[in-house]
Coordinates of C-alpha atoms in Angstrom, one line a residue:
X1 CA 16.8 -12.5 1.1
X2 CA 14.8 -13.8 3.9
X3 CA 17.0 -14.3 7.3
X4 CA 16.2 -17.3 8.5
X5 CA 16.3 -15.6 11.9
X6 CA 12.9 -14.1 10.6
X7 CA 11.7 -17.5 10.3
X8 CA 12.4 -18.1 13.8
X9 CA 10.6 -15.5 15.4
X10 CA 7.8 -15.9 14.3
X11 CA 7.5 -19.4 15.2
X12 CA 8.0 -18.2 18.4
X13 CA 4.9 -15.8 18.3
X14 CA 1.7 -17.3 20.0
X15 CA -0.9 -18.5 17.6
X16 CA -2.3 -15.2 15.8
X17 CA -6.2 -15.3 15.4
X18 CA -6.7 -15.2 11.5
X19 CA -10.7 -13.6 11.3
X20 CA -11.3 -15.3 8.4
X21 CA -15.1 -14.8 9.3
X22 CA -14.8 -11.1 8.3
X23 CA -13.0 -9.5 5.2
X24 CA -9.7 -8.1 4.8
X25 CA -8.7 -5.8 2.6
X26 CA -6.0 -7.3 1.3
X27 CA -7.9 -10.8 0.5
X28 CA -10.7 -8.6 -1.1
X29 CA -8.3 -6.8 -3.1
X30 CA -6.4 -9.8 -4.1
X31 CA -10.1 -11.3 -5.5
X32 CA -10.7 -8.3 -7.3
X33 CA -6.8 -8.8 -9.0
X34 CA -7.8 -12.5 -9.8
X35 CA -5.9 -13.6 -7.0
X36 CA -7.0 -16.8 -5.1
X37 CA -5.9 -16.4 -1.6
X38 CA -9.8 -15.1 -0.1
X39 CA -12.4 -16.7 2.2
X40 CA -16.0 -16.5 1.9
X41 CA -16.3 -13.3 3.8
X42 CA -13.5 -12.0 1.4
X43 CA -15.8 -13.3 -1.7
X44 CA -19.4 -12.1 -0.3
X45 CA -17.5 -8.4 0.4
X46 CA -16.0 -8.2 -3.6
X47 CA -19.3 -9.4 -4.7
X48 CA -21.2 -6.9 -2.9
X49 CA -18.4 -4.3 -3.7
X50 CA -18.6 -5.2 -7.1
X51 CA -23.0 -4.7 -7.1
X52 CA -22.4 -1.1 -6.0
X53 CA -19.4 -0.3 -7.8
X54 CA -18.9 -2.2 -10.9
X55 CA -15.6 -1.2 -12.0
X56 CA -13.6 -2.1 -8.6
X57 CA -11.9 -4.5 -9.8
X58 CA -10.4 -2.4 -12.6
X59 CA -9.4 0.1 -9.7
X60 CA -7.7 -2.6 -7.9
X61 CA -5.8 -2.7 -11.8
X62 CA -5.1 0.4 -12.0
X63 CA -3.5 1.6 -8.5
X64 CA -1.8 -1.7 -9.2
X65 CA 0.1 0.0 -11.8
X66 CA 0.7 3.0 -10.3
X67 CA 2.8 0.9 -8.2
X68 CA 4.4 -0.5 -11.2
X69 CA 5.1 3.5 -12.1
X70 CA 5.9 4.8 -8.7
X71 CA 8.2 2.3 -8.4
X72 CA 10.2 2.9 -11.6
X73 CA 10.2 6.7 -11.4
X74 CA 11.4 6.5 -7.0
X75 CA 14.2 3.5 -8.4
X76 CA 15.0 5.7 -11.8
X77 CA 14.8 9.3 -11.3
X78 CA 14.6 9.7 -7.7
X79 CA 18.0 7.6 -7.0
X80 CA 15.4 5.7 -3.7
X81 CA 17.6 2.3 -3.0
X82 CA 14.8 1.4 0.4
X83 CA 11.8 1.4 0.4
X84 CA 8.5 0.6 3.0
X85 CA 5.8 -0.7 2.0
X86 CA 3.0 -0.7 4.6
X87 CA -0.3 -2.9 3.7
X88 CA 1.5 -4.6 0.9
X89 CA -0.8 -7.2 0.5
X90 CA -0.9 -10.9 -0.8
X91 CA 2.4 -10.8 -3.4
X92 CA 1.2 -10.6 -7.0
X93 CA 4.2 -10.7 -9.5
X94 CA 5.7 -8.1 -10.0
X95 CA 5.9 -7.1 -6.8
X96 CA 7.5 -3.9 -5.4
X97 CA 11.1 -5.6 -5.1
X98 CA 11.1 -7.1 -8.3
X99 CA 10.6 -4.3 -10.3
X100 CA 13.1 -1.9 -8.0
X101 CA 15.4 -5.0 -7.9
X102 CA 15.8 -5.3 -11.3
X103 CA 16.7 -1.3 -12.4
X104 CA 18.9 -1.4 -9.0
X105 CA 19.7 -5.2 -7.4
X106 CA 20.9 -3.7 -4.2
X107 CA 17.9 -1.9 -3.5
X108 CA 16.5 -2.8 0.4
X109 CA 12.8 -3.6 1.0
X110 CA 10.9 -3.7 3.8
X111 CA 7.0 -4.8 3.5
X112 CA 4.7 -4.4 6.5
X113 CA 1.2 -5.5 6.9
X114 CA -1.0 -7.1 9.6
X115 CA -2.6 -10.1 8.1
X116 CA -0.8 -13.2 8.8
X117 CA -2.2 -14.9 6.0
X118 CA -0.1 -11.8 4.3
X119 CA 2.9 -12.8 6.3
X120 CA 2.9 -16.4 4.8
X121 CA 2.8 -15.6 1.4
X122 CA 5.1 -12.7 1.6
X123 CA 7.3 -15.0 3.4
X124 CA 7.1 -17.7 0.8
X125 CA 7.4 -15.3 -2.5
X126 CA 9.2 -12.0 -1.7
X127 CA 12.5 -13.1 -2.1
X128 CA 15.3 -10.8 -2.7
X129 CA 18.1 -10.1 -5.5
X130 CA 21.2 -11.6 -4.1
X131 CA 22.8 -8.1 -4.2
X132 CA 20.1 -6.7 -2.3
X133 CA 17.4 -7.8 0.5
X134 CA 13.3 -8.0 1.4
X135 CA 12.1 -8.1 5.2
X136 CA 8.7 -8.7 6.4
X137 CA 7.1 -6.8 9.7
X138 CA 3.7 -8.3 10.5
X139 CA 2.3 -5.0 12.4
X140 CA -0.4 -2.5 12.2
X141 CA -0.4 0.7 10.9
X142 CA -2.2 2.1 13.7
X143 CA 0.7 1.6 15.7
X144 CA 4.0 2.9 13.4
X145 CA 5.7 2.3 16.2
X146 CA 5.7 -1.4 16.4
X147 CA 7.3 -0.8 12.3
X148 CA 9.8 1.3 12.8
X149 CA 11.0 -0.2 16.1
X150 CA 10.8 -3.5 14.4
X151 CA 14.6 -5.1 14.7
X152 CA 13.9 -6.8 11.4
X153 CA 13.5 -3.3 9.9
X154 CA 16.5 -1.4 11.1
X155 CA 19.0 -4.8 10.7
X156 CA 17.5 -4.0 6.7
X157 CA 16.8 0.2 6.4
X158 CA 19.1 2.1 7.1
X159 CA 17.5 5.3 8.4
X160 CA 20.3 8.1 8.1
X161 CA 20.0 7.2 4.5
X162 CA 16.6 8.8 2.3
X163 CA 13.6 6.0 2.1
X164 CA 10.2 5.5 0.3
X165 CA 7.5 5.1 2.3
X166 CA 4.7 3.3 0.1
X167 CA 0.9 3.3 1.3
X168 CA -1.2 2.5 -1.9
X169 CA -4.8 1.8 -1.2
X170 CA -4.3 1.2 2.4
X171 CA -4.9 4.4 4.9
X172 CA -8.5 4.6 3.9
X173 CA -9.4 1.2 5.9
X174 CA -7.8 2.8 9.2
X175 CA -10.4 2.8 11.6
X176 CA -12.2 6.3 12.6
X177 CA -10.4 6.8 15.8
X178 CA -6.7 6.9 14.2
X179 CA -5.5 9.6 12.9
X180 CA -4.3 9.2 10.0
X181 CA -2.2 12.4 9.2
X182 CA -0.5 11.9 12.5
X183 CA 0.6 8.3 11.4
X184 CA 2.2 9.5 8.2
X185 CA 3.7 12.2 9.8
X186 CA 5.3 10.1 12.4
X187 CA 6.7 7.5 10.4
X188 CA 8.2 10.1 7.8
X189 CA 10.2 11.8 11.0
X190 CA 12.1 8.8 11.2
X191 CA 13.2 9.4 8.0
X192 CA 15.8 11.9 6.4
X193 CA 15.0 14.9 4.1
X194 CA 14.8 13.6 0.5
X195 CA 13.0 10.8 1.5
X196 CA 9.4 10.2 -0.4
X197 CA 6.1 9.3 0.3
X198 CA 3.7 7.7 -2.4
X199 CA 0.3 7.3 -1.9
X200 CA -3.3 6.6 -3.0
X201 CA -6.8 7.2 -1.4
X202 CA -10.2 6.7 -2.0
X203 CA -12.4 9.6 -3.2
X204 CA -15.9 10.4 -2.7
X205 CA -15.5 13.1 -5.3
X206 CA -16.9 11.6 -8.0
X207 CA -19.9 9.2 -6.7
X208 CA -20.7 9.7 -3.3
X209 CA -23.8 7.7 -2.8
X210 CA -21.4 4.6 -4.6
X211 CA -19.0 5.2 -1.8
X212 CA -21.2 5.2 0.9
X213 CA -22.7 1.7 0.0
X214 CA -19.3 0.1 -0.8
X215 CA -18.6 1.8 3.3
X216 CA -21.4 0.1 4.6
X217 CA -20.6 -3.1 2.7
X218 CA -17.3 -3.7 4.5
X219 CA -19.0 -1.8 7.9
X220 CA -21.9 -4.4 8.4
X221 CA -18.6 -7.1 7.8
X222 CA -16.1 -5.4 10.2
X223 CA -14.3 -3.3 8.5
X224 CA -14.2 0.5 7.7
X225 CA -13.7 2.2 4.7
X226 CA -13.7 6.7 5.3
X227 CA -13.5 8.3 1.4
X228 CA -12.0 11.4 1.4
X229 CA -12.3 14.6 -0.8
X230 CA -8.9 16.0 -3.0
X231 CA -8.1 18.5 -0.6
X232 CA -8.2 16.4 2.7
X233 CA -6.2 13.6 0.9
X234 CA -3.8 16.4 -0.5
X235 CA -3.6 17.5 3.4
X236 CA -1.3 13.8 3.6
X237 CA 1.7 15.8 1.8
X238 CA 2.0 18.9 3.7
X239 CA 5.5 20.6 4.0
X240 CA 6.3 18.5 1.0
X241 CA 7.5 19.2 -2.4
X242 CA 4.9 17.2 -5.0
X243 CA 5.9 15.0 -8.1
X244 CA 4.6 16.4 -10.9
X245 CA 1.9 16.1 -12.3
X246 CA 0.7 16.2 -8.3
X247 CA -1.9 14.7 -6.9
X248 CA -3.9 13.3 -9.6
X249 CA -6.5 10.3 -10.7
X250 CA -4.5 6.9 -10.3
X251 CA -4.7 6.6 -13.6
X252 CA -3.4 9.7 -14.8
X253 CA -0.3 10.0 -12.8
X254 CA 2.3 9.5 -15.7
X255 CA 0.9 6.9 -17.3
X256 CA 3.2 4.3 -19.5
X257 CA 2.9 3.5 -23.2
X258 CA 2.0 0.0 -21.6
X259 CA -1.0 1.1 -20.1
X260 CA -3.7 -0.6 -22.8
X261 CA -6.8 1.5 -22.6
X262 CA -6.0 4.4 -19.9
X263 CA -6.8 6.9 -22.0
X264 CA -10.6 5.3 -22.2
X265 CA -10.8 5.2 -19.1
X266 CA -13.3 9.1 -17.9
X267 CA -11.1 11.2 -14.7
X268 CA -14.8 10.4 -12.5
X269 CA -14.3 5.8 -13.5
X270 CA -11.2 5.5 -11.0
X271 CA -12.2 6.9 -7.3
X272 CA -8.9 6.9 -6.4
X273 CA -6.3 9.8 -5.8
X274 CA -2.6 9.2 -6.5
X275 CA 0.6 11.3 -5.7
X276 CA 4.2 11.5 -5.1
X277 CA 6.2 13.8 -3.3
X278 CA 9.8 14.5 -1.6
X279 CA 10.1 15.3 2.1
X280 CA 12.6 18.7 2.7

């Protein structure tokens, strides 16, 4: 559940500036689910988006259910009972606690991202199996510090146990000047070996000149969007043991019997790189 201490401090915060003016990720890519928490800025970027890459909403599906998969295999086979999500986005059912919840109800779940507009949603729908329990951090990923030091987070995680960090269609949009192998490195050293780390990323492997427009879309609207190739995004799980079948297409990382047209869909239709792997 929600403490209602959490409540508290944030109505304690000052007034955080919303930037509805320019998009956010997570508003574009609840638009491109058929979500309706977006702006105009949000709508103008998914329609541009959608002009240079017509099949972006059907990659918004389909890391989407990686999640779904991730999340069942990390709950099932892996034995994970915590789990971070960082850039979790505007909650569209089933969330990452529902579907961990309901295979193990005392699973813990902390979701991090620094939208507020985020934080009122999640707020309002992430709500926890009695046996177990959601948090929300509203922080940035560019500073992992200002997660993990987050008292909401440790009163929830317990950090001498394993955890799975989650960050699905989210490290590409870290502006150029942060690092973004250092930040997954420095958030996974606060957790114990035989914790996990699931991830997707965008490619330019398949269609750079697509890419490099859908880049500038988002640039010229204040955001930043850096594609990377299959070896620099398997460079993110160094020093760990993969999940087979590695680091693959979204939509080939063990895909479900409930996944309606996968198979139709080419290796070069989904720009998006997937994995899963166990720290040692």
């Amino acid at each position: 559940m929600v403490e209602p201490e959490d409540w508290m401090a944030a109505a304690s915060k000052p007034p955080v500036e919303l930037h509805t003016d320019r998009p956010h990720a997570a508003r574009v890519y609840d638009l491109l689910l058929g979500g309706k928490t977006n702006y105009p800025a949000d709508r103008e970027a998914a329609k541009a988006t959608l002009a240079v890459l017509p099949n972006a909403a059907m990659i918004a599906r389909q890391n989407r259910s990686f999640m779904h998969r991730a999340a069942r295999y990390l709950t099932v086979e892996a034995g994970i009972r915590q789990f971070l999500d960082i850039g979790t986005g505007i909650p569209t059912s089933p969330n990452l606690h529902e579907i961990v919840q309901s295979i193990a109800p005392q699973s813990r779940i902390v979701y991090a991202d620094n939208d507020p507009i985020v934080l009122a949603h999640s707020r309002a729908l992430h709500t926890s199996h009695p046996e177990g329990r959601t948090a929300y951090v509203q922080a940035d990923l560019c500073s992992p510090e200002s997660i993990l030091d987050d008292p909401r987070l440790r009163q929830t995680l317990d950090l001498t146990q394993p955890v799975a960090l989650t960050l699905l269609a989210v490290l590409h949009w870290l502006p150029a000047e942060h690092d973004p192998y250092a930040i997954v490195r420095q958030i996974l050293r606060a957790f114990p070996a035989g914790s996990y780390l699931a991830l997707t990323y965008v490619t330019n492997d398949f269609d750079p000149s697509a890419l490099r427009d859908v880049s500038d879309t988002f640039r010229a609207r204040g955001s930043h969007v850096n594609a990377r190739r299959k070896d620099e995004v398997l460079r993110f799980f160094d020093g760990m043991e993969l999940v087979e079948p590695g680091l693959q297409v979204v939509q080939r990382w063990r895909p479900a019997p409930t996944d309606l047209g996968a198979d139709a869909i080419a290796d070069t239709d989904i720009p998006l790189y997937a994995g899963v792997a166990r720290t040692s």
